[in-house]
């Protein structure tokens, strides 16, 4: 997988996470009437509306840049202005890699844009007086319990504005290929019942997927119907949305935009995000913009104007937050930002929601006061890229229609000039924590060396002191400072104008890390953790058809211990077998926290974290290097991992697989080289020092043959 230099770089760049999103549009030249979109019909190609306009040209330019340089294999976009689609188009690849126009009925997974649907659904129930968003969630889900009495303070509103204090996300078996298993959703309350909160409810907002799973459950409990039925009956049917569905619905999966990986010729099986309220909706760009009219108050019979306005309020400012005002982040109810930049520079109110599954990425931008919206969807890439591209297309459209006079020039960035740093700044040196990592920050000669940030979108650089308590990067684009916040924590603050070549810039302000106090650990506990230093633990209960096997770092945890400080992987060591989350970081970098809980059975050490069970590398045996062997899937787990010894390296793996079973093979660097479920190929050459994982139903027997080449 990812054999070209460019695709390898993109793979690392996009990872599996994401943040925000947007899209495009366009009117006719003076003297012409509005172009009409053709009726939606299966397989129809989107009309080439206003093909010579600046906005259309910008859309094509962004599409080409994304497909050439950002790992994107399909793009679909639409702009809706006062009820009419004024721009619609896109490009997709066929199995041979040739570019084709895309159908306007082609469906994409919208990822976390799904949160707008479940938020709107809850607000619809509030309009009907069936819920009060400021009452405790336990009033509506009485069996919701946690191992932390503060859970009783969580309100419905806190789920919508990310301030509930929940750890963040339970992803296990949620992203599956061709499988709509709802195990993850069914296990939600059980998983939360043994978890604590990372902060007081309402203290600050930080992205939390589980909150929207709880909203989905709330909608079901209060409405008395399944969430998919609620979406269909209360939203899709009234709006005549024929291509807005969930994995639980019956529809022709051939309508879905193919998902592709480098090195695999054919499309992968359909991706099912089976966490519907969090990220499970499929739709088209045109239908996303029609749903956006509900979020702008244009369909008061569905959602009241009062609820629309409540969703657009700057909820993020109620708690601890970065002081910066120009930012891609700024939560409302559901929205990622209710004052998206750079639209504020033009005195235009803009709200946005981005979404990322493993393979699909989406962005929706709404200008509620102007009744304009843009949706931009891709297969491959990132919602950050989509949002940036869509912003620039939409600005071109606003200029073309006379809503803005000129586009403001991009900000320039000069090389920073180092100034003398006051001695008091030295207090900010020391140990910092973030999710999964602890890092020692050194300030030497008025400089700070920083690794790459934001999934490598901000490169590793030297930051020099430039006055007013701030350090500036070599390229002048990023500023680092420190805030001593009202919750008693000290945070490293980042403000950056991120350059995305060929697409544009994205302004972001966030807290990167939290300063940690020393955590003394007794000698016996320190010795136990020292034995785990550098060891990798492998997930045992993720189904083999999970998309997470594409990025195995999600299914492994390599233990990194700061023995002298008492921390491991961003958690605070409590005793020999337990460590709890140590970071409380607002905005985005404090999302998806976890505890580490170790136990032993049958001579093997196991780890429980983020709802999964992992086994130590010490308990993983080499695959049998002879010609044939049998692998049995145990009742306690979905998969079995094996190391690839020198004796098995270079041989061709040819297993006999029961229905639904499969395998994945990784080289010594952890790069996937064979994924049987994704590719449909049932053989693989084993690389020395790598790993192979087999999966299937409990008790499945796999006959494994290793053939010499």
XYZ file of C-alpha atoms in Angstrom:
709
model
C 0.000 0.000 0.000
C 1.206 3.534 -0.681
C 4.123 2.629 -2.792
C 4.809 6.001 -4.460
C 6.784 8.695 -2.670
C 3.923 11.178 -3.055
C 1.231 8.818 -1.853
C 3.343 7.803 1.157
C 3.723 11.453 2.073
C -0.019 12.035 1.719
C -0.756 8.943 3.809
C 1.288 10.358 6.656
C -0.109 13.839 6.098
C -3.786 12.955 6.219
C -3.621 10.193 8.822
C -7.074 9.212 10.084
C -8.092 12.318 11.863
C -9.453 15.627 10.714
C -11.230 18.829 11.694
C -13.267 21.220 9.483
C -14.895 21.457 5.977
C -16.572 23.580 3.166
C -17.725 23.823 -0.581
C -18.549 25.863 -3.747
C -20.991 27.696 -6.126
C -21.541 30.145 -9.020
C -24.023 32.460 -10.886
C -24.550 33.272 -14.557
C -22.935 36.119 -16.410
C -24.877 39.372 -16.633
C -27.902 39.157 -18.922
C -28.341 35.407 -18.506
C -30.915 33.563 -16.469
C -29.958 31.166 -13.684
C -28.822 27.779 -14.824
C -31.092 25.006 -13.628
C -29.807 21.730 -12.281
C -31.150 18.633 -13.925
C -33.453 16.402 -11.898
C -31.688 13.889 -9.712
C -31.619 10.509 -11.356
C -29.339 7.565 -10.826
C -26.140 7.818 -12.812
C -26.777 11.307 -14.161
C -23.785 13.595 -14.478
C -23.964 16.929 -12.705
C -24.556 19.842 -15.136
C -21.647 22.015 -16.133
C -23.176 25.171 -14.689
C -21.449 28.492 -15.440
C -18.391 26.764 -16.790
C -16.595 29.997 -17.635
C -17.126 31.771 -14.330
C -14.411 32.536 -11.795
C -16.032 30.326 -9.174
C -16.264 27.370 -11.522
C -12.633 27.900 -12.475
C -11.685 28.001 -8.788
C -13.624 24.785 -8.188
C -11.790 23.015 -10.988
C -8.446 24.331 -9.762
C -9.096 23.079 -6.222
C -10.298 19.731 -7.504
C -7.148 19.261 -9.577
C -4.895 20.256 -6.670
C -6.599 17.855 -4.280
C -6.490 14.945 -6.707
C -2.894 15.565 -7.768
C -1.278 16.346 -4.419
C -3.516 15.381 -1.492
C -4.464 11.740 -2.045
C -8.032 12.506 -3.192
C -9.722 10.090 -5.614
C -13.152 11.714 -5.893
C -14.565 15.230 -5.473
C -18.157 16.486 -5.446
C -19.298 20.024 -4.704
C -22.367 22.249 -4.846
C -23.392 25.798 -3.979
C -26.977 26.717 -3.209
C -28.081 30.347 -3.259
C -31.591 31.285 -2.119
C -32.950 27.835 -2.778
C -31.302 27.179 -6.146
C -28.237 25.113 -6.937
C -25.991 27.519 -8.834
C -22.900 25.343 -9.045
C -22.610 21.580 -9.042
C -19.845 19.318 -10.246
C -16.818 17.242 -9.468
C -14.489 14.526 -10.668
C -13.941 10.867 -9.870
C -11.492 8.145 -10.887
C -12.427 4.878 -12.535
C -10.653 1.579 -11.830
C -8.046 2.404 -14.469
C -7.249 5.713 -12.764
C -8.840 7.854 -15.499
C -10.721 10.984 -14.463
C -14.465 11.140 -15.082
C -17.191 13.695 -14.389
C -19.074 12.749 -11.250
C -22.825 12.236 -10.937
C -24.717 14.720 -8.792
C -26.487 11.713 -7.242
C -23.240 10.043 -6.151
C -23.336 9.609 -2.372
C -20.424 10.234 0.009
C -20.067 9.579 3.714
C -20.362 13.022 5.320
C -18.489 11.981 8.477
C -18.961 14.372 11.369
C -21.242 16.631 9.341
C -23.664 13.953 10.604
C -23.517 15.775 13.947
C -25.595 18.563 12.420
C -28.384 16.073 11.670
C -28.533 14.674 15.190
C -28.253 18.172 16.706
C -31.084 19.405 14.499
C -33.113 16.310 15.440
C -32.700 17.023 19.162
C -33.599 20.688 18.630
C -36.720 19.632 16.723
C -37.776 17.642 19.777
C -37.008 20.697 21.912
C -39.258 22.795 19.641
C -42.033 20.313 20.382
C -41.473 20.649 24.129
C -40.387 17.019 24.460
C -36.932 17.880 25.804
C -35.263 20.825 27.500
C -31.641 21.053 26.367
C -30.602 22.555 29.710
C -31.939 19.684 31.780
C -29.719 16.738 32.786
C -29.335 13.987 30.217
C -30.373 11.478 32.888
C -33.916 12.927 32.738
C -34.229 11.338 29.292
C -31.779 8.418 29.517
C -32.103 7.276 33.153
C -29.841 4.257 32.586
C -26.948 6.527 31.581
C -24.407 6.178 34.398
C -20.663 6.720 34.802
C -18.000 5.944 37.386
C -17.921 9.640 38.253
C -20.787 11.351 40.079
C -20.315 14.474 37.977
C -22.070 12.718 35.082
C -25.383 13.778 36.655
C -24.498 17.386 35.767
C -24.240 16.718 32.027
C -27.013 18.457 30.101
C -28.206 17.915 26.535
C -26.662 21.257 25.559
C -23.251 20.085 26.791
C -23.380 17.160 24.373
C -23.997 19.566 21.491
C -21.266 22.082 22.386
C -18.615 19.497 23.355
C -18.425 20.621 27.002
C -19.728 17.444 28.703
C -16.299 16.374 30.006
C -16.543 12.948 28.329
C -13.232 11.334 27.399
C -14.164 11.608 23.748
C -14.680 8.570 21.532
C -15.256 4.842 21.526
C -14.293 3.746 18.021
C -14.091 -0.040 18.401
C -15.740 -1.840 15.476
C -17.393 1.358 14.301
C -15.788 1.768 10.847
C -16.352 -1.413 8.868
C -16.088 -2.496 5.247
C -19.415 -3.759 3.912
C -20.769 -4.401 7.412
C -23.398 -2.399 9.313
C -22.826 -4.133 12.657
C -24.097 -1.777 15.375
C -22.156 -3.375 18.241
C -20.369 -0.102 19.028
C -23.614 1.817 19.532
C -25.195 -0.970 21.556
C -22.178 -1.031 23.891
C -22.125 2.758 24.422
C -23.830 2.913 27.830
C -21.869 -0.098 29.077
C -18.566 1.461 28.000
C -19.393 4.793 29.612
C -20.575 3.166 32.848
C -16.984 2.279 33.821
C -15.449 5.548 32.663
C -14.876 8.783 34.537
C -14.960 12.363 33.251
C -11.810 14.291 32.395
C -13.214 17.633 33.553
C -16.199 19.253 35.177
C -19.200 19.376 32.826
C -19.309 22.825 31.245
C -15.710 23.728 32.189
C -14.535 23.905 28.594
C -15.349 22.588 25.117
C -13.205 19.923 23.445
C -14.316 17.721 20.577
C -16.177 14.638 21.870
C -17.772 12.096 19.529
C -19.468 10.080 22.274
C -21.663 13.070 23.089
C -23.351 12.773 19.715
C -23.804 9.035 20.129
C -25.681 9.917 23.305
C -27.723 12.469 21.343
C -28.631 9.720 18.884
C -29.826 7.580 21.798
C -31.743 10.558 23.211
C -33.583 11.071 19.912
C -34.526 7.396 19.823
C -35.723 7.315 23.431
C -37.819 10.472 23.158
C -39.227 9.946 19.652
C -39.907 6.234 20.026
C -38.383 5.373 16.650
C -34.993 4.290 15.402
C -32.631 7.107 14.539
C -32.515 6.126 10.859
C -36.323 6.165 10.744
C -36.374 9.573 12.441
C -33.993 11.022 9.861
C -35.983 9.578 7.009
C -39.448 10.580 8.253
C -38.679 13.900 9.918
C -35.926 15.307 7.675
C -35.356 13.399 4.421
C -38.966 12.940 3.321
C -40.141 16.528 4.055
C -37.158 17.886 2.101
C -37.412 15.235 -0.673
C -33.884 14.057 0.074
C -33.622 10.856 -1.941
C -29.910 10.239 -1.356
C -29.544 10.983 2.365
C -29.249 7.654 4.163
C -27.412 5.768 6.930
C -25.706 2.349 6.855
C -28.834 0.909 8.505
C -31.040 1.919 5.551
C -31.778 -0.189 2.503
C -30.422 1.477 -0.637
C -28.278 0.639 -3.642
C -24.679 0.731 -2.386
C -23.555 1.332 -5.975
C -24.681 4.928 -5.442
C -21.755 5.413 -3.032
C -18.593 7.080 -4.298
C -15.927 4.357 -4.551
C -13.204 4.414 -1.923
C -9.706 3.596 -3.118
C -6.219 2.915 -1.811
C -2.926 3.225 -3.677
C -1.744 -0.178 -4.864
C -5.264 -1.646 -5.036
C -6.751 -1.406 -8.526
C -10.408 -1.911 -7.715
C -12.550 0.036 -5.274
C -12.816 -1.195 -1.704
C -16.090 -2.547 -0.272
C -18.419 0.212 0.999
C -17.346 2.031 4.151
C -19.946 1.913 6.922
C -19.587 4.397 9.769
C -21.916 2.634 12.189
C -21.928 5.472 14.728
C -24.783 7.339 13.093
C -25.133 10.421 15.250
C -21.379 10.895 15.278
C -20.553 10.253 11.639
C -22.825 7.771 9.857
C -24.827 9.779 7.304
C -24.361 9.453 3.546
C -25.482 12.245 1.243
C -24.730 14.214 -1.892
C -23.318 17.733 -2.047
C -26.567 19.116 -3.423
C -28.639 17.468 -0.694
C -26.238 18.702 1.976
C -26.844 22.264 0.839
C -30.599 21.660 0.913
C -30.344 20.374 4.487
C -28.282 23.481 5.234
C -31.409 25.548 4.573
C -32.935 23.911 7.653
C -29.888 25.030 9.643
C -30.333 28.573 8.325
C -33.978 28.856 9.387
C -35.523 28.537 5.937
C -37.761 25.626 6.955
C -39.340 26.756 10.254
C -41.866 23.935 10.114
C -38.966 21.546 10.550
C -36.717 23.620 12.823
C -37.736 26.904 14.414
C -35.798 30.100 13.797
C -35.235 30.325 17.560
C -33.524 26.924 17.561
C -31.479 27.844 14.492
C -30.244 30.996 16.204
C -29.484 29.070 19.397
C -27.326 26.655 17.397
C -25.393 29.590 15.908
C -24.398 31.140 19.237
C -20.693 31.070 20.296
C -21.065 28.346 22.900
C -17.286 27.852 23.052
C -16.792 31.175 24.829
C -18.718 29.955 27.885
C -15.694 28.042 29.196
C -11.913 28.019 28.977
C -10.802 28.840 25.431
C -7.912 30.326 23.479
C -8.085 34.148 23.436
C -7.639 34.375 19.648
C -10.698 35.423 17.634
C -9.550 34.416 14.130
C -9.870 30.669 14.126
C -11.178 27.637 12.267
C -12.599 26.402 15.590
C -15.442 28.016 17.497
C -18.187 25.619 18.578
C -21.870 26.396 18.466
C -24.439 23.655 18.961
C -23.177 21.019 16.551
C -21.191 23.486 14.450
C -17.363 23.373 14.418
C -17.360 27.147 14.066
C -20.094 29.756 14.156
C -17.746 32.597 13.195
C -15.540 31.023 10.574
C -12.615 33.010 9.288
C -11.822 34.649 6.945
C -15.507 35.487 6.376
C -15.468 37.729 9.432
C -12.959 39.937 7.614
C -15.774 40.657 5.136
C -18.400 41.172 7.878
C -20.125 37.956 6.823
C -21.359 35.474 9.406
C -20.330 31.941 8.444
C -20.824 28.619 10.196
C -19.076 25.414 9.251
C -18.993 21.712 10.015
C -16.353 19.327 8.756
C -16.346 15.571 8.772
C -13.876 12.730 8.388
C -14.350 8.998 8.360
C -11.358 6.884 7.389
C -11.964 7.270 3.661
C -14.596 10.018 3.237
C -14.159 13.706 4.031
C -16.754 16.434 3.929
C -17.303 20.109 4.573
C -20.412 22.261 4.851
C -20.309 26.061 5.080
C -23.445 28.076 5.669
C -23.920 31.834 5.387
C -27.210 31.955 7.300
C -27.851 35.671 6.829
C -27.373 35.399 3.058
C -29.111 32.046 2.464
C -26.023 30.637 0.741
C -24.246 27.372 1.446
C -21.514 25.251 -0.066
C -20.805 21.553 0.361
C -17.513 19.947 -0.633
C -17.014 16.195 -0.377
C -14.103 13.934 -1.182
C -12.975 10.355 -1.118
C -9.476 10.585 0.340
C -7.838 13.707 1.739
C -9.046 15.589 4.806
C -11.908 17.874 5.777
C -9.318 20.548 6.593
C -8.328 20.565 2.920
C -11.994 20.552 1.867
C -12.852 23.475 4.115
C -9.956 25.553 2.858
C -10.785 24.802 -0.782
C -14.488 25.483 -0.275
C -13.796 28.767 1.489
C -11.839 30.093 -1.458
C -14.416 28.919 -3.992
C -17.209 30.509 -1.994
C -15.305 33.792 -1.736
C -14.932 33.788 -5.526
C -18.676 33.273 -5.819
C -19.435 36.117 -3.415
C -17.167 38.419 -5.397
C -18.735 37.395 -8.690
C -22.245 38.057 -7.377
C -21.265 41.424 -5.918
C -21.692 40.464 -2.262
C -18.075 41.412 -1.667
C -16.064 43.916 -3.691
C -12.584 42.449 -3.679
C -10.763 39.497 -2.230
C -8.407 40.493 0.541
C -4.744 39.690 -0.120
C -3.181 36.777 1.694
C -1.273 37.718 4.799
C 2.494 37.885 4.342
C 4.918 36.411 6.849
C 8.357 37.825 7.565
C 11.254 35.970 9.131
C 11.098 36.685 12.867
C 13.591 38.940 14.608
C 14.784 37.512 17.904
C 14.460 39.724 20.952
C 15.900 39.410 24.435
C 13.724 37.089 26.450
C 12.849 38.071 30.034
C 14.056 35.561 32.624
C 10.492 35.027 33.847
C 9.717 33.089 30.643
C 11.942 30.259 31.874
C 9.126 29.119 34.160
C 7.298 27.727 31.131
C 9.997 25.148 30.441
C 9.293 21.671 31.743
C 7.052 18.660 31.194
C 3.974 18.987 28.980
C 1.273 16.469 28.239
C -1.054 15.840 25.334
C -3.200 12.867 24.431
C -0.916 9.859 24.070
C 2.325 11.711 24.738
C 4.393 13.608 27.259
C 7.120 15.949 26.063
C 9.903 17.909 27.738
C 9.913 21.544 26.613
C 13.271 23.293 26.713
C 13.836 27.026 26.309
C 17.461 27.695 25.413
C 19.025 30.878 24.051
C 15.521 32.401 23.740
C 14.541 29.575 21.380
C 12.226 26.578 21.438
C 12.656 23.550 19.177
C 9.229 22.195 18.196
C 8.319 19.013 16.294
C 5.762 19.057 13.488
C 2.243 19.971 14.640
C -1.284 19.392 13.367
C -0.546 16.171 11.459
C 2.559 17.719 9.880
C 0.647 20.686 8.449
C 2.884 22.877 10.632
C 6.471 21.698 10.006
C 9.114 21.066 12.657
C 10.891 24.377 13.262
C 12.815 26.591 15.659
C 10.702 29.239 17.382
C 12.502 32.403 18.550
C 11.367 34.857 21.197
C 9.769 37.895 19.528
C 8.346 39.763 22.527
C 5.054 39.952 24.419
C 5.563 36.455 25.807
C 5.542 34.813 22.364
C 7.864 32.814 20.121
C 7.608 32.864 16.319
C 8.504 30.085 13.881
C 11.229 30.373 11.255
C 8.690 30.821 8.451
C 6.789 33.468 10.422
C 3.480 31.609 10.084
C 3.150 30.191 13.573
C 3.268 31.879 16.980
C 3.717 29.991 20.250
C 2.747 31.378 23.640
C 1.628 30.289 27.101
C -1.659 30.896 28.917
C -2.267 30.464 32.629
C -5.973 29.717 32.474
C -8.808 30.147 34.940
C -9.051 26.387 35.571
C -5.564 26.444 37.114
C -3.767 24.865 34.155
C -0.986 26.347 32.052
C -1.282 25.700 28.326
C 1.015 26.022 25.351
C -0.927 28.106 22.825
C -0.448 27.921 19.047
C -1.679 30.455 16.495
C -0.936 29.590 12.874
C -1.718 30.595 9.316
C -1.295 27.151 7.803
C -0.281 26.995 4.142
C -1.888 24.266 2.033
C -0.164 24.569 -1.363
C -2.569 24.806 -4.279
C -5.577 25.188 -1.971
C -5.018 28.195 0.279
C -4.441 29.000 3.941
C -6.236 27.941 7.091
C -6.176 30.007 10.295
C -6.042 27.948 13.449
C -5.613 28.767 17.111
C -5.510 26.011 19.692
C -3.871 24.732 22.838
C -1.170 22.241 21.906
C -0.268 20.871 25.349
C -0.754 21.250 29.104
C 2.033 21.791 31.623
C 2.258 18.899 34.069
C 3.389 18.747 37.679
C 5.780 16.032 38.823
C 3.974 12.838 39.856
C 6.127 10.851 42.306
C 5.720 7.078 41.895
C 6.892 4.462 44.416
C 9.744 2.170 43.496
C 7.678 -0.965 42.874
C 5.289 0.845 40.523
C 8.172 2.527 38.718
C 9.823 -0.869 38.205
C 6.624 -2.348 36.737
C 6.272 0.503 34.265
C 9.961 0.389 33.360
C 9.436 -3.169 32.082
C 6.784 -1.856 29.671
C 8.965 0.918 28.264
C 8.953 0.777 24.462
C 6.706 -2.281 24.269
C 3.792 -2.392 21.830
C 0.359 -3.771 22.699
C -1.941 -5.061 19.941
C -5.759 -4.850 19.854
C -7.523 -8.213 20.031
C -11.177 -7.267 19.619
C -11.319 -5.220 16.405
C -13.100 -7.052 13.574
C -10.841 -7.956 10.664
C -13.071 -6.009 8.237
C -12.400 -2.802 10.170
C -10.934 0.107 8.238
C -8.593 0.725 11.148
C -6.343 -2.061 9.842
C -5.418 0.385 7.089
C -3.766 2.506 9.781
C -2.511 0.034 12.389
C -1.267 2.733 14.769
C -4.910 3.048 15.856
C -4.898 -0.610 16.882
C -1.597 -0.545 18.741
C -0.285 1.270 21.770
C 3.456 1.677 22.228
C 4.169 2.496 25.842
C 6.412 5.508 26.428
C 7.198 6.026 30.122
C 8.571 9.188 31.716
C 9.701 7.322 34.808
C 11.323 10.318 36.486
C 8.117 12.332 36.165
C 5.495 9.634 36.745
C 3.712 9.696 33.371
C 3.158 7.336 30.441
C 1.563 8.205 27.097
C -0.047 11.348 28.458
C -1.495 9.521 31.467
C -0.603 9.903 35.144
C 0.715 6.713 36.736
C -1.350 5.718 39.779
C 0.168 2.351 40.662
C 1.915 -0.600 39.034
C -1.018 -1.434 36.743
C -3.055 1.748 36.344
C -2.637 5.214 34.866
C -5.339 7.837 34.321
C -5.672 10.597 31.768
C -3.644 13.632 32.795
C -4.639 16.255 30.251
C -7.549 18.674 30.165
C -6.958 20.599 26.955
C -9.753 22.685 25.370
C -10.492 23.084 21.640
C -9.238 19.976 19.786
C -5.979 18.501 21.099
C -7.555 17.220 24.304
C -9.982 14.940 22.479
C -10.106 11.131 22.709
C -8.297 10.688 26.008
C -7.874 7.304 27.687
C -6.702 5.494 30.809
C -4.284 2.550 30.852
C -5.278 -0.539 32.852
C -3.034 -3.634 32.823
C -3.764 -7.193 33.933
C -2.252 -10.632 33.481
C -3.711 -13.990 32.545
C -2.027 -17.232 31.509
C 1.390 -15.597 31.547
C 0.366 -12.811 29.136
C -0.095 -9.145 29.980
C -3.193 -7.374 28.686
C -4.072 -3.711 28.418
C -7.526 -2.151 28.483
C -7.785 1.311 26.949
C -10.388 3.266 24.953
C -12.851 0.363 25.165
C -10.454 -2.134 23.560
C -8.388 -5.034 24.898
C -4.727 -5.249 23.831
C -2.097 -7.921 24.356
C 1.624 -7.361 24.916
C 4.074 -8.041 22.107
C 5.764 -10.474 24.515
C 2.748 -12.780 24.223
C 2.721 -12.766 20.409
C 4.397 -15.803 18.912
C 6.068 -16.180 15.505
C 3.949 -17.623 12.728
C 4.823 -21.257 12.026
C 7.457 -21.221 9.272
C 6.579 -24.674 7.935
C 4.379 -25.342 4.929
C 1.056 -25.618 6.766
C -0.521 -24.798 10.117
C -3.875 -24.052 11.679
C -4.932 -20.770 13.288
C -8.031 -20.759 15.503
C -9.803 -17.536 16.397
C -10.383 -17.588 20.177
C -13.748 -16.943 21.758
C -12.304 -14.037 23.743
C -11.190 -12.002 20.721
C -11.757 -11.246 17.072
C -8.166 -11.640 15.873
C -4.797 -13.307 16.471
C -1.479 -11.577 15.807
C 1.782 -13.281 14.779
C 5.338 -12.090 14.269
C 7.063 -12.885 10.960
C 10.437 -14.559 11.658
C 13.322 -14.845 9.217
C 12.303 -18.424 8.439
C 8.887 -17.328 7.149
C 10.047 -14.172 5.387
C 9.749 -14.208 1.611
C 7.215 -17.016 1.628
C 3.750 -16.599 0.140
C 0.901 -16.731 2.634
C -2.025 -18.714 1.196
C -4.651 -19.280 3.903
C -8.003 -20.995 3.516
C -10.470 -18.504 4.960
C -13.979 -19.199 6.271
C -16.752 -16.793 5.236
C -16.031 -13.325 6.651
C -12.501 -14.173 7.788
C -9.417 -12.352 6.562
C -5.901 -11.172 7.310
C -3.627 -8.141 7.227
C 0.156 -8.102 6.792
C 2.534 -5.311 7.863
C 6.218 -4.771 7.228
C 8.777 -4.066 9.954
C 7.907 -0.349 9.867
C 4.194 -1.072 10.434
C 3.156 -0.206 6.875
C 0.311 -2.381 5.537
C 1.403 -4.531 2.593
C -1.666 -6.772 2.318
C -5.281 -6.314 3.423
C -7.390 -9.244 2.256
C -10.802 -7.737 3.025
C -9.977 -4.405 1.366
C -8.239 -5.799 -1.709
C -9.992 -9.128 -2.179
C -6.543 -10.716 -2.652
C -6.105 -13.820 -0.499
C -2.321 -14.212 -0.754
C 0.651 -12.147 0.397
C 4.435 -12.336 0.526
C 5.564 -12.099 4.148
C 8.160 -9.407 5.015
C 10.842 -10.185 7.581
C 10.313 -8.525 10.957
C 6.712 -7.679 10.131
C 3.406 -8.801 11.588
C 0.394 -10.721 10.334
C -3.053 -10.660 11.928
C -5.854 -13.145 11.210
C -9.466 -12.470 12.067
C -12.901 -14.024 11.890
C -15.719 -15.346 14.035
C -14.972 -16.880 17.438
C -13.893 -20.486 16.891
C -13.142 -20.080 13.180
C -10.371 -22.366 11.950
C -8.037 -20.990 9.289
C -5.760 -23.374 7.392
C -2.542 -21.482 6.707
C -0.100 -22.460 3.965
C 3.295 -20.852 3.414
C 4.718 -21.493 -0.045
C 8.302 -20.856 -1.094
C 8.594 -18.484 -4.018
